[in-house]
mmCIF file of C-alpha atoms in Angstrom:
data_model
loop_
_atom_site.group_PDB
_atom_site.id
_atom_site.type_symbol
_atom_site.label_atom_id
_atom_site.label_comp_id
_atom_site.label_asym_id
_atom_site.label_seq_id
_atom_site.Cartn_x
_atom_site.Cartn_y
_atom_site.Cartn_z
ATOM 1 C CA UNK A 15 21.242 -6.142 -4.593
ATOM 2 C CA UNK A 16 18.232 -4.306 -5.892
ATOM 3 C CA UNK A 17 14.883 -5.157 -4.391
ATOM 4 C CA UNK A 18 11.323 -4.992 -5.557
ATOM 5 C CA UNK A 19 8.599 -5.017 -2.940
ATOM 6 C CA UNK A 20 4.896 -5.694 -3.155
ATOM 7 C CA UNK A 21 2.128 -4.730 -0.806
ATOM 8 C CA UNK A 22 0.097 -6.379 0.482
ATOM 9 C CA UNK A 23 1.601 -9.844 0.510
ATOM 10 C CA UNK A 24 -1.851 -11.337 0.773
ATOM 11 C CA UNK A 25 -5.389 -10.028 0.703
ATOM 12 C CA UNK A 26 -8.843 -11.516 1.122
ATOM 13 C CA UNK A 27 -11.800 -9.577 -0.184
ATOM 14 C CA UNK A 28 -15.467 -9.988 -0.902
ATOM 15 C CA UNK A 29 -16.764 -10.470 -4.412
ATOM 16 C CA UNK A 30 -17.505 -7.161 -6.089
ATOM 17 C CA UNK A 31 -14.944 -5.111 -4.231
ATOM 18 C CA UNK A 32 -11.767 -3.608 -5.654
ATOM 19 C CA UNK A 33 -8.267 -4.425 -4.523
ATOM 20 C CA UNK A 34 -5.112 -2.393 -5.069
ATOM 21 C CA UNK A 35 -1.672 -3.997 -5.176
ATOM 22 C CA UNK A 36 1.483 -1.911 -5.051
ATOM 23 C CA UNK A 37 4.835 -2.687 -6.627
ATOM 24 C CA UNK A 38 7.867 -0.643 -5.633
ATOM 25 C CA UNK A 39 11.461 -0.650 -6.787
ATOM 26 C CA UNK A 40 13.369 0.160 -3.628
ATOM 27 C CA UNK A 41 16.763 1.345 -4.786
ATOM 28 C CA UNK A 42 16.512 1.925 -8.501
ATOM 29 C CA UNK A 43 14.203 3.706 -10.862
ATOM 30 C CA UNK A 44 11.998 1.678 -13.158
ATOM 31 C CA UNK A 45 10.303 3.353 -16.070
ATOM 32 C CA UNK A 46 8.838 -0.030 -16.936
ATOM 33 C CA UNK A 47 7.342 -2.637 -14.665
ATOM 34 C CA UNK A 48 5.541 -5.850 -15.510
ATOM 35 C CA UNK A 49 2.530 -7.480 -13.896
ATOM 36 C CA UNK A 50 2.042 -11.240 -13.967
ATOM 37 C CA UNK A 51 -0.661 -13.567 -12.763
ATOM 38 C CA UNK A 52 0.068 -17.102 -11.702
ATOM 39 C CA UNK A 53 -2.468 -19.823 -10.983
ATOM 40 C CA UNK A 54 -1.470 -22.832 -8.863
ATOM 41 C CA UNK A 55 1.016 -25.149 -10.538
ATOM 42 C CA UNK A 56 1.113 -22.993 -13.657
ATOM 43 C CA UNK A 57 3.590 -20.644 -15.244
ATOM 44 C CA UNK A 58 3.640 -16.875 -14.936
ATOM 45 C CA UNK A 59 1.300 -15.183 -17.373
ATOM 46 C CA UNK A 60 2.195 -11.654 -18.359
ATOM 47 C CA UNK A 61 -0.823 -9.409 -17.898
ATOM 48 C CA UNK A 62 0.508 -5.993 -18.777
ATOM 49 C CA UNK A 63 3.475 -3.700 -19.090
ATOM 50 C CA UNK A 64 3.313 -0.665 -16.843
ATOM 51 C CA UNK A 65 4.928 2.442 -18.324
ATOM 52 C CA UNK A 66 5.784 5.497 -16.271
ATOM 53 C CA UNK A 67 4.186 8.548 -17.812
ATOM 54 C CA UNK A 68 2.053 6.693 -20.319
ATOM 55 C CA UNK A 69 -0.689 4.106 -20.583
ATOM 56 C CA UNK A 70 -0.066 0.510 -19.723
ATOM 57 C CA UNK A 71 0.182 -2.048 -22.480
ATOM 58 C CA UNK A 72 -2.075 -5.047 -21.927
ATOM 59 C CA UNK A 73 -1.580 -8.556 -23.220
ATOM 60 C CA UNK A 74 -4.212 -10.126 -25.389
ATOM 61 C CA UNK A 75 -7.205 -11.301 -23.406
ATOM 62 C CA UNK A 76 -6.524 -9.110 -20.359
ATOM 63 C CA UNK A 77 -9.312 -6.626 -19.666
ATOM 64 C CA UNK A 78 -7.823 -3.194 -19.170
ATOM 65 C CA UNK A 79 -10.964 -1.884 -17.490
ATOM 66 C CA UNK A 80 -10.845 -4.667 -14.938
ATOM 67 C CA UNK A 81 -7.137 -4.558 -14.203
ATOM 68 C CA UNK A 82 -6.252 -0.902 -13.843
ATOM 69 C CA UNK A 83 -2.589 -0.063 -13.869
ATOM 70 C CA UNK A 84 -1.100 3.222 -12.772
ATOM 71 C CA UNK A 85 2.619 3.900 -12.919
ATOM 72 C CA UNK A 86 2.570 6.838 -10.540
ATOM 73 C CA UNK A 87 6.298 7.408 -10.259
ATOM 74 C CA UNK A 88 9.623 5.935 -11.280
ATOM 75 C CA UNK A 89 9.489 3.604 -8.300
ATOM 76 C CA UNK A 90 5.808 2.723 -7.988
ATOM 77 C CA UNK A 91 3.271 0.880 -10.081
ATOM 78 C CA UNK A 92 -0.151 -0.147 -8.844
ATOM 79 C CA UNK A 93 -2.517 -2.817 -10.090
ATOM 80 C CA UNK A 94 -6.161 -2.457 -9.129
ATOM 81 C CA UNK A 95 -8.433 -5.427 -9.604
ATOM 82 C CA UNK A 96 -11.862 -3.874 -9.967
ATOM 83 C CA UNK A 97 -15.075 -5.670 -9.063
ATOM 84 C CA UNK A 98 -13.127 -8.744 -8.107
ATOM 85 C CA UNK A 99 -14.709 -12.171 -8.470
ATOM 86 C CA UNK A 100 -13.601 -15.590 -7.214
ATOM 87 C CA UNK A 101 -12.043 -16.404 -10.596
ATOM 88 C CA UNK A 102 -9.663 -13.469 -10.052
ATOM 89 C CA UNK A 103 -8.156 -15.277 -7.086
ATOM 90 C CA UNK A 104 -4.543 -15.806 -7.986
ATOM 91 C CA UNK A 105 -0.939 -14.971 -7.192
ATOM 92 C CA UNK A 106 -0.001 -11.594 -8.665
ATOM 93 C CA UNK A 107 3.668 -10.839 -9.215
ATOM 94 C CA UNK A 108 5.367 -7.711 -10.457
ATOM 95 C CA UNK A 109 8.845 -7.276 -11.854
ATOM 96 C CA UNK A 110 11.031 -4.329 -12.691
ATOM 97 C CA UNK A 111 14.029 -4.327 -15.006
ATOM 98 C CA UNK A 112 16.977 -2.377 -13.672
ATOM 99 C CA UNK A 113 18.791 -2.848 -16.972
ATOM 100 C CA UNK A 114 17.952 -4.697 -20.160
ATOM 101 C CA UNK A 115 19.478 -7.842 -18.687
ATOM 102 C CA UNK A 116 18.766 -7.432 -14.997
ATOM 103 C CA UNK A 117 15.225 -7.825 -13.736
ATOM 104 C CA UNK A 118 13.957 -8.187 -10.223
ATOM 105 C CA UNK A 119 10.727 -9.783 -9.117
ATOM 106 C CA UNK A 120 8.528 -8.843 -6.236
ATOM 107 C CA UNK A 121 7.584 -11.450 -3.629
ATOM 108 C CA UNK A 122 4.050 -11.695 -4.982
ATOM 109 C CA UNK A 123 0.576 -10.942 -3.638
ATOM 110 C CA UNK A 124 -1.893 -13.716 -2.922
ATOM 111 C CA UNK A 125 -5.417 -12.538 -3.721
ATOM 112 C CA UNK A 126 -8.397 -14.536 -2.507
ATOM 113 C CA UNK A 127 -11.848 -13.370 -3.506
ATOM 114 C CA UNK A 128 -14.690 -14.855 -1.499
ATOM 115 C CA UNK B 6 4.724 -21.396 -26.717
ATOM 116 C CA UNK B 7 1.769 -20.719 -24.465
ATOM 117 C CA UNK B 8 1.516 -22.650 -21.240
ATOM 118 C CA UNK B 9 -1.822 -21.289 -20.156
ATOM 119 C CA UNK B 10 -3.952 -23.928 -18.494
ATOM 120 C CA UNK B 11 -1.235 -26.569 -18.533
ATOM 121 C CA UNK B 12 -0.026 -28.072 -15.303
ATOM 122 C CA UNK B 13 3.687 -28.162 -14.775
ATOM 123 C CA UNK B 14 5.716 -31.314 -15.406
ATOM 124 C CA UNK B 15 7.517 -32.773 -12.424
ATOM 125 C CA UNK B 16 10.983 -34.168 -11.804
ATOM 126 C CA UNK B 17 11.826 -36.192 -8.721
ATOM 127 C CA UNK B 18 15.418 -36.940 -7.788
ATOM 128 C CA UNK B 19 17.360 -38.255 -4.839
ATOM 129 C CA UNK B 20 19.587 -35.961 -2.838
ATOM 130 C CA UNK B 21 23.059 -35.944 -4.334
ATOM 131 C CA UNK B 22 21.931 -36.827 -7.838
ATOM 132 C CA UNK B 23 22.335 -34.471 -10.758
ATOM 133 C CA UNK B 24 19.162 -32.896 -12.128
ATOM 134 C CA UNK B 25 18.468 -31.825 -15.675
ATOM 135 C CA UNK B 26 15.550 -29.546 -16.403
ATOM 136 C CA UNK B 27 14.607 -28.835 -19.979
ATOM 137 C CA UNK B 28 12.872 -25.970 -21.700
ATOM 138 C CA UNK B 29 11.798 -25.328 -25.274
ATOM 139 C CA UNK B 30 11.538 -21.732 -26.356
ATOM 140 C CA UNK B 31 9.563 -20.363 -29.239
ATOM 141 C CA UNK B 32 11.125 -17.154 -30.491
ATOM 142 C CA UNK B 33 14.150 -17.696 -32.698
ATOM 143 C CA UNK B 34 14.933 -13.978 -32.334
ATOM 144 C CA UNK B 35 15.406 -14.270 -28.569
ATOM 145 C CA UNK B 36 18.961 -13.464 -27.631
ATOM 146 C CA UNK B 37 19.020 -13.697 -23.877
ATOM 147 C CA UNK B 38 17.803 -16.517 -21.686
ATOM 148 C CA UNK B 39 17.374 -16.798 -17.950
ATOM 149 C CA UNK B 40 16.594 -19.570 -15.525
ATOM 150 C CA UNK B 41 14.530 -18.717 -12.452
ATOM 151 C CA UNK B 42 13.778 -20.664 -9.292
ATOM 152 C CA UNK B 43 10.451 -20.113 -7.590
ATOM 153 C CA UNK B 44 9.759 -21.437 -4.136
ATOM 154 C CA UNK B 45 6.206 -21.860 -2.936
ATOM 155 C CA UNK B 46 4.474 -18.559 -2.292
ATOM 156 C CA UNK B 47 7.414 -16.456 -3.442
ATOM 157 C CA UNK B 48 8.485 -14.549 -6.524
ATOM 158 C CA UNK B 49 10.999 -15.966 -9.007
ATOM 159 C CA UNK B 50 14.695 -15.753 -8.164
ATOM 160 C CA UNK B 51 17.440 -15.445 -10.743
ATOM 161 C CA UNK B 52 19.671 -18.504 -11.067
ATOM 162 C CA UNK B 53 21.754 -18.152 -14.196
ATOM 163 C CA UNK B 54 21.592 -16.580 -17.619
ATOM 164 C CA UNK B 55 23.073 -17.109 -21.052
ATOM 165 C CA UNK B 56 23.300 -15.094 -24.220
ATOM 166 C CA UNK B 57 22.532 -16.452 -27.636
ATOM 167 C CA UNK B 58 26.181 -16.243 -28.716
ATOM 168 C CA UNK B 59 27.074 -18.883 -26.128
ATOM 169 C CA UNK B 60 26.312 -22.602 -25.911
ATOM 170 C CA UNK B 61 27.141 -23.187 -22.280
ATOM 171 C CA UNK B 62 27.574 -21.253 -19.105
ATOM 172 C CA UNK B 63 28.472 -22.490 -15.667
ATOM 173 C CA UNK B 64 27.696 -21.164 -12.247
ATOM 174 C CA UNK B 65 27.950 -22.580 -8.790
ATOM 175 C CA UNK B 66 26.499 -26.112 -9.073
ATOM 176 C CA UNK B 67 24.449 -25.045 -12.080
ATOM 177 C CA UNK B 68 25.095 -25.181 -15.802
ATOM 178 C CA UNK B 69 22.922 -23.850 -18.583
ATOM 179 C CA UNK B 70 23.111 -25.272 -22.090
ATOM 180 C CA UNK B 71 21.651 -23.559 -25.118
ATOM 181 C CA UNK B 72 20.901 -25.265 -28.417
ATOM 182 C CA UNK B 73 19.699 -22.619 -30.822
ATOM 183 C CA UNK B 74 19.232 -25.065 -33.660
ATOM 184 C CA UNK B 75 16.360 -26.788 -31.918
ATOM 185 C CA UNK B 76 15.476 -23.871 -29.639
ATOM 186 C CA UNK B 77 16.189 -25.818 -26.502
ATOM 187 C CA UNK B 78 17.541 -24.752 -23.156
ATOM 188 C CA UNK B 79 18.530 -26.928 -20.231
ATOM 189 C CA UNK B 80 19.510 -26.371 -16.633
ATOM 190 C CA UNK B 81 21.766 -28.869 -14.941
ATOM 191 C CA UNK B 82 22.003 -28.882 -11.159
ATOM 192 C CA UNK B 83 24.889 -30.852 -9.702
ATOM 193 C CA UNK B 84 24.607 -32.687 -6.404
ATOM 194 C CA UNK B 85 20.982 -31.701 -5.949
ATOM 195 C CA UNK B 86 19.983 -30.802 -2.407
ATOM 196 C CA UNK B 87 16.557 -30.714 -0.692
ATOM 197 C CA UNK B 88 16.790 -26.912 -0.723
ATOM 198 C CA UNK B 89 16.751 -27.057 -4.507
ATOM 199 C CA UNK B 90 13.155 -28.275 -4.430
ATOM 200 C CA UNK B 91 11.154 -25.603 -6.218
ATOM 201 C CA UNK B 92 9.619 -24.737 -9.557
ATOM 202 C CA UNK B 93 12.116 -23.830 -12.255
ATOM 203 C CA UNK B 94 11.237 -21.584 -15.174
ATOM 204 C CA UNK B 95 13.167 -20.604 -18.232
ATOM 205 C CA UNK B 96 12.544 -17.175 -19.707
ATOM 206 C CA UNK B 97 13.614 -15.497 -22.910
ATOM 207 C CA UNK B 98 14.109 -11.910 -23.970
ATOM 208 C CA UNK B 99 14.073 -10.570 -27.466
ATOM 209 C CA UNK B 100 16.274 -7.492 -27.266
ATOM 210 C CA UNK B 101 14.838 -6.344 -30.537
ATOM 211 C CA UNK B 102 11.334 -6.511 -29.170
ATOM 212 C CA UNK B 103 9.205 -3.523 -28.432
ATOM 213 C CA UNK B 104 9.151 -3.740 -24.644
ATOM 214 C CA UNK B 105 12.235 -3.076 -22.564
ATOM 215 C CA UNK B 106 13.060 -6.145 -20.494
ATOM 216 C CA UNK B 107 9.923 -8.060 -21.457
ATOM 217 C CA UNK B 108 10.270 -11.707 -20.494
ATOM 218 C CA UNK B 109 8.460 -14.640 -22.013
ATOM 219 C CA UNK B 110 8.279 -17.518 -19.553
ATOM 220 C CA UNK B 111 8.418 -21.178 -20.399
ATOM 221 C CA UNK B 112 6.171 -23.808 -18.910
ATOM 222 C CA UNK B 113 8.204 -24.559 -15.804
ATOM 223 C CA UNK B 114 9.164 -27.788 -14.040
ATOM 224 C CA UNK B 115 8.496 -28.816 -10.457
ATOM 225 C CA UNK B 116 11.676 -30.287 -8.961
ATOM 226 C CA UNK B 117 11.323 -32.432 -5.859
ATOM 227 C CA UNK B 118 14.457 -33.625 -4.105
ATOM 228 C CA UNK B 119 14.087 -36.572 -1.748
ATOM 229 C CA UNK B 120 16.533 -36.930 1.163
#
């Protein structure tokens, strides 16, 4: 079946640095991708909708200047956490709908900010 | 509704028992519902789905029940196995919504299966 990949699978960075996470749809094109954040033992929180060819749509309370999203092509969306701080440490997951009813999730990226 | 900041409820069962995981959804306009399984450190995996014009759908060892009157969804797992231990989330889609494929996740339940 279709696959969505994320890179890196985990990253450790120092406070104040920026981290880029990639989300790729491997065998289908995705004009829309979604970025989620998940804290331990909590549900997935939608951060933003990544739109190929246009600006991302951010959920209420998510800082667009801190979490930069670029949907560079029909198979790639990137999330950049700028000036990361320890409170940004979380599990970041992307998803891409192949059809209205079929959506695939990436394996997630564990971010730890020291 | 929002689950931000809330820790997930837990369900512990013995191997071989049947498990029932419940979910309340908020949007009465949602017309498509999905159950996902998430193992530790991994992304969610699709288990089973159901459309709003159905009350019940069965898969292999799993059954989803939908009660639109009270906006309630349940996942039944028959003969639960240790490999079923994971976090289970329900998700809803409003096809009439503005974002293509946008999911709204429920709170989730941690299922632990004891041998």
